[in-house]
Short mmCIF file of C-alpha atoms and ligand atoms in Angstrom, two decimals:
data_model
loop_
_atom_site.label_atom_id
_atom_site.label_comp_id
_atom_site.label_asym_id
_atom_site.label_seq_id
_atom_site.Cartn_x
_atom_site.Cartn_y
_atom_site.Cartn_z
CA MET N 1 75.44 105.18 89.94
CA SER N 2 77.64 102.10 89.95
CA PHE N 3 81.04 102.27 88.29
CA ASP N 4 81.13 101.70 84.52
CA LEU N 5 84.42 100.16 83.36
CA ALA N 6 83.57 100.61 79.68
CA ARG N 7 83.64 104.40 80.17
CA VAL N 8 87.19 104.13 81.51
CA THR N 9 88.37 101.92 78.66
CA ALA N 10 86.96 104.40 76.14
CA GLN N 11 89.14 107.18 77.62
CA LEU N 12 92.36 105.20 78.13
CA ALA N 13 95.36 105.96 75.95
CA THR N 14 97.39 103.06 74.61
CA GLY N 15 101.02 103.17 75.60
CA GLU N 16 103.77 101.26 77.30
CA VAL N 17 101.57 100.02 80.14
CA THR N 18 98.76 97.69 79.12
CA TRP N 19 95.90 98.32 81.51
CA SER N 20 93.74 95.38 82.47
CA LEU N 21 90.67 96.72 84.26
CA HIS N 22 88.51 94.86 86.76
CA TYR N 23 85.50 95.84 88.85
CA GLU N 24 83.89 94.42 91.98
CA PRO N 25 80.64 95.99 93.26
CA SER N 26 82.02 95.61 96.81
CA CYS N 27 85.01 94.02 98.51
CA ASP N 28 86.98 94.18 101.74
CA SER N 29 89.85 96.10 100.13
CA THR N 30 90.97 96.53 96.54
CA GLN N 31 94.53 96.15 97.91
CA ASP N 32 93.75 92.54 98.81
CA LEU N 33 92.28 91.83 95.37
CA ALA N 34 95.36 93.28 93.68
CA ARG N 35 97.71 91.37 95.99
CA THR N 36 95.94 88.12 95.14
CA ALA N 37 96.13 88.96 91.44
CA ALA N 38 99.85 89.78 91.69
CA ALA N 39 100.51 86.52 93.56
CA GLY N 40 98.74 84.73 90.72
CA GLY N 41 101.04 86.36 88.14
CA ALA N 42 99.00 89.41 87.10
CA ALA N 43 101.04 91.70 84.85
CA PRO N 44 101.76 95.37 85.64
CA GLY N 45 98.72 97.43 84.74
CA TRP N 46 96.24 95.03 86.37
CA THR N 47 93.79 97.36 88.09
CA VAL N 48 90.70 96.81 90.19
CA THR N 49 88.10 99.33 91.29
CA THR N 50 85.06 99.02 93.50
CA ASP N 51 82.03 100.98 94.65
CA LEU N 52 82.33 99.98 98.29
CA GLN N 53 85.12 98.77 100.53
CA LEU N 54 84.19 97.07 103.79
CA ARG N 55 87.72 97.05 105.22
CA GLY N 56 89.56 99.74 103.26
CA ARG N 57 92.94 100.52 104.76
CA GLY N 58 95.09 103.61 104.89
CA ARG N 59 98.65 104.32 105.92
CA HIS N 60 99.92 103.69 109.45
CA GLY N 61 97.31 100.99 110.10
CA ARG N 62 94.39 103.40 109.77
CA SER N 63 91.11 102.47 108.11
CA TRP N 64 89.80 104.19 104.97
CA THR N 65 86.07 104.55 104.59
CA ALA N 66 83.76 106.09 102.01
CA PRO N 67 80.03 105.73 101.31
CA ALA N 68 79.06 103.47 98.39
CA GLU N 69 79.52 104.84 94.85
CA LYS N 70 80.91 108.19 95.98
CA ALA N 71 84.70 107.79 96.00
CA LEU N 72 87.15 106.55 93.40
CA LEU N 73 88.79 103.51 94.99
CA PHE N 74 91.31 101.46 93.06
CA SER N 75 94.46 99.39 93.28
CA THR N 76 96.97 98.77 90.51
CA VAL N 77 99.73 96.19 90.18
CA LEU N 78 103.03 97.84 89.22
CA GLN N 79 106.57 96.59 88.67
CA PRO N 80 108.54 99.84 88.65
CA PRO N 81 112.12 99.94 87.40
CA VAL N 82 114.63 99.97 90.32
CA ASP N 83 115.52 103.63 89.83
CA VAL N 84 111.84 104.64 90.07
CA LEU N 85 111.11 102.52 93.16
CA PRO N 86 112.31 104.93 95.91
CA LEU N 87 110.53 107.81 94.21
CA LEU N 88 107.30 105.89 93.64
CA PRO N 89 105.46 107.51 96.61
CA LEU N 90 106.17 110.96 95.18
CA LEU N 91 105.54 109.89 91.58
CA ALA N 92 102.21 108.33 92.50
CA ALA N 93 101.11 111.57 94.16
CA VAL N 94 102.23 113.61 91.15
CA THR N 95 100.24 111.39 88.78
CA VAL N 96 97.09 111.40 90.94
CA ALA N 97 97.26 115.21 91.14
CA GLY N 98 97.98 115.41 87.40
CA GLY N 99 95.03 113.15 86.59
CA VAL N 100 92.71 115.21 88.79
CA GLU N 101 93.84 118.42 87.11
CA LEU N 102 93.49 116.99 83.60
CA SER N 103 90.07 115.61 84.33
CA THR N 104 88.54 118.44 86.37
CA GLY N 105 90.75 121.53 86.12
CA ALA N 106 91.26 121.54 89.93
CA ALA N 107 94.95 121.87 90.82
CA PRO N 108 95.76 119.79 93.94
CA GLN N 109 98.75 120.42 96.20
CA LEU N 110 100.92 117.63 97.58
CA LYS N 111 101.93 116.87 101.15
CA TRP N 112 104.92 114.59 101.66
CA PRO N 113 105.09 111.73 101.06
CA ASN N 114 101.94 111.25 99.06
CA ASP N 115 98.86 113.04 100.32
CA VAL N 116 96.89 114.93 97.72
CA LEU N 117 95.22 118.09 99.06
CA LEU N 118 92.77 120.57 97.67
CA ASN N 119 92.44 123.95 99.37
CA GLY N 120 94.46 122.57 102.29
CA LYS N 121 92.21 119.55 102.90
CA LYS N 122 92.84 115.91 102.07
CA LEU N 123 91.43 114.97 98.69
CA ALA N 124 93.14 111.63 98.12
CA GLY N 125 95.26 109.12 99.97
CA ILE N 126 97.79 106.78 98.43
CA LEU N 127 98.90 103.46 99.87
CA LEU N 128 101.88 101.53 98.47
CA GLU N 129 102.32 97.94 99.56
CA ARG N 130 105.07 95.50 98.63
CA PRO N 131 103.89 91.92 98.84
CA PRO N 132 106.54 89.19 98.38
CA GLY N 133 107.81 89.21 94.78
CA SER N 134 108.58 92.07 92.46
CA SER N 135 105.20 93.79 92.37
CA VAL N 136 104.16 96.94 94.18
CA ILE N 137 100.48 97.54 94.82
CA LEU N 138 99.44 101.15 94.38
CA GLY N 139 96.14 101.92 96.13
CA VAL N 140 94.33 105.21 95.68
CA GLY N 141 91.29 106.54 97.53
CA LEU N 142 90.06 109.76 95.96
CA ASN N 143 87.17 111.72 97.41
CA ALA N 144 85.06 112.39 94.34
CA ASN N 145 81.39 112.93 95.11
CA GLN N 146 81.05 112.80 98.91
CA SER N 147 79.09 115.65 100.49
CA ALA N 148 80.76 117.62 103.29
CA ALA N 149 78.78 115.60 105.84
CA GLU N 150 80.10 112.33 104.40
CA LEU N 151 83.76 113.26 104.79
CA PRO N 152 86.07 112.80 107.75
CA GLU N 153 87.39 115.91 109.47
CA GLY N 154 90.14 117.60 107.48
CA ALA N 155 89.06 115.99 104.20
CA THR N 156 87.33 117.37 101.15
CA SER N 157 85.97 116.05 97.86
CA LEU N 158 85.98 117.29 94.29
CA ALA N 159 82.21 117.76 94.42
CA VAL N 160 82.50 119.94 97.54
CA GLU N 161 85.29 122.08 96.09
CA LEU N 162 83.94 122.36 92.54
CA GLY N 163 80.28 122.60 93.43
CA HIS N 164 79.22 119.86 91.02
CA PRO N 165 79.52 116.06 90.77
CA VAL N 166 82.45 114.56 88.87
CA GLU N 167 82.70 111.39 86.80
CA ARG N 168 84.79 108.76 88.62
CA GLU N 169 85.45 106.91 85.36
CA ALA N 170 87.02 110.00 83.76
CA LEU N 171 89.18 110.47 86.85
CA LEU N 172 90.45 106.90 86.77
CA ALA N 173 91.25 107.11 83.05
CA ALA N 174 93.10 110.42 83.52
CA ILE N 175 95.14 109.09 86.45
CA LEU N 176 96.08 105.87 84.62
CA ASN N 177 96.96 107.84 81.49
CA ASP N 178 99.19 110.12 83.56
CA LEU N 179 100.82 107.10 85.22
CA GLY N 180 101.43 105.51 81.82
CA ASN N 181 103.02 108.73 80.56
CA ALA N 182 105.21 108.85 83.68
CA TYR N 183 106.44 105.31 83.03
CA GLU N 184 107.29 106.19 79.45
CA ARG N 185 109.04 109.40 80.51
CA ALA N 186 111.10 107.50 83.11
CA ASP N 187 112.18 105.07 80.38
CA ARG N 188 113.13 107.89 78.02
CA GLU N 189 114.69 110.41 80.39
CA GLY N 190 115.40 108.62 83.67
CA VAL N 191 113.99 109.91 86.94
CA ASP N 192 115.44 113.41 87.30
CA TRP N 193 112.13 115.11 86.45
CA ILE N 194 110.18 113.44 89.27
CA LEU N 195 111.43 115.62 92.16
CA PRO N 196 110.90 118.94 90.31
CA GLY N 197 107.42 117.69 89.39
CA TRP N 198 106.66 116.96 93.04
CA ARG N 199 108.21 120.25 94.29
CA SER N 200 106.12 122.26 91.85
CA ARG N 201 102.94 120.94 93.46
CA THR N 202 103.85 121.23 97.13
CA ALA N 203 103.43 124.15 99.50
CA MET N 204 105.18 122.52 102.45
CA LEU N 205 108.83 123.25 101.66
CA GLY N 206 110.23 126.06 103.78
CA LYS N 207 107.46 125.54 106.35
CA PRO N 208 107.52 124.03 109.86
CA VAL N 209 106.55 120.36 110.17
CA THR N 210 105.80 118.13 113.13
CA PHE N 211 106.46 114.42 112.87
CA ARG N 212 106.56 111.39 115.08
CA ARG N 213 109.53 109.05 115.21
CA ASP N 214 109.45 106.06 117.57
CA GLY N 215 106.61 107.69 119.48
CA VAL N 216 108.52 110.96 119.98
CA LEU N 217 107.19 114.21 118.51
CA LEU N 218 109.84 116.21 116.64
CA ARG N 219 109.60 119.61 114.96
CA GLY N 220 111.64 121.18 112.23
CA LEU N 221 111.61 123.05 108.96
CA ALA N 222 110.86 121.03 105.80
CA GLU N 223 113.76 122.07 103.56
CA ASP N 224 113.54 119.79 100.56
CA VAL N 225 113.10 116.27 99.30
CA GLY N 226 116.23 114.24 98.59
CA ALA N 227 117.08 112.18 95.51
CA ASP N 228 115.83 109.12 97.40
CA GLY N 229 112.45 110.74 98.08
CA ALA N 230 113.23 111.40 101.75
CA LEU N 231 112.00 114.62 103.38
CA LEU N 232 114.93 116.74 104.55
CA VAL N 233 114.09 118.47 107.81
CA ARG N 234 116.21 121.05 109.68
CA THR N 235 115.64 120.77 113.42
CA ALA N 236 116.03 123.57 116.01
CA ASP N 237 119.55 122.41 116.93
CA GLY N 238 120.63 122.88 113.32
CA SER N 239 120.90 119.21 112.38
CA ARG N 240 119.38 117.97 109.16
CA LEU N 241 117.26 114.85 109.35
CA SER N 242 116.46 112.67 106.39
CA ILE N 243 112.95 111.34 106.92
CA VAL N 244 112.09 108.20 104.98
CA ALA N 245 108.42 107.53 104.22
CA GLY N 246 107.17 104.68 106.38
CA ASP N 247 109.70 105.36 109.17
CA VAL N 248 107.86 108.32 110.55
CA GLU N 249 104.38 109.69 110.61
CA LEU N 250 104.03 113.28 109.55
CA VAL N 251 101.66 114.73 112.11
CA ARG N 252 101.08 118.01 110.32
CA PRO N 253 102.67 120.60 108.15
CA ASP N 254 102.08 123.35 110.75
C1 LIG K 301 96.11 107.04 103.26
O1 LIG K 301 96.15 106.63 104.43
O2 LIG K 301 96.15 108.23 103.01
C2 LIG K 301 96.04 106.07 102.13
C3 LIG K 301 94.64 105.65 101.82
C4 LIG K 301 94.54 104.66 100.67
C5 LIG K 301 93.12 104.18 100.47
C6 LIG K 301 92.99 103.36 99.22
S1 LIG K 301 91.30 103.10 98.77
C7 LIG K 301 91.77 101.93 97.56
C8 LIG K 301 92.87 101.10 98.19
N1 LIG K 301 92.29 100.03 98.98
C9 LIG K 301 92.54 100.17 100.29
O3 LIG K 301 92.17 99.38 101.19
N2 LIG K 301 93.27 101.25 100.50
C10 LIG K 301 93.58 101.95 99.26
#
């Protein structure tokens, strides 16, 4: 079934962020549509979703593919306050996981910086892009109704894990509502709650990680995340590395 924007609107809470929802049956990438909208002056909250991406992109130059009408694919224009900006990768993951839990009852785990896992497999990917100007484009690809055969290796979907189809519209509304609440909370309380929120949903702290920096594979123990959102890794020689999202590619939490 093609995506029904009216069902999202009906489930959206009104708050600080005014959501402006758009739908394209297919497109190259919702990131490109949102970038064009932002360049044309779209306000924060401008969001586009699609049933099919022809050139969906992931992190580290990878592609992101999903069969038509199965995944939740959207991009949102944001203008986060400066104190939220470094923590946005973690905050985005927390809100996607929160939205999934609110909407379906499934409790995802997080993998730094912003992968959303269910039962150890990738459920959703998040891409943050900063075009020229003050906007950030948040892109989310969430595996909703793909069958096991339609998923890449190491990935899962809500339908596979829950054993029944899920409504993509309800998922989008829940994620946007959670994001709106997060914005309001950051305004009220600052950003100190974001790291505890992320830590409470991750299983990777205290575990070995392998990552790639400048083509070199490095191993260490993931100790914590820092106030700037960096992953703090203790290497075998005892030094502590601060890994900034985008600088390195996390190969695997071992
Ligand atoms: C990742 O590599 O894990 C991030 C994947 C992000 C995919 C989403 S799908 C909607 C939006 N449009 C894109 O082209 N990419 C993001």
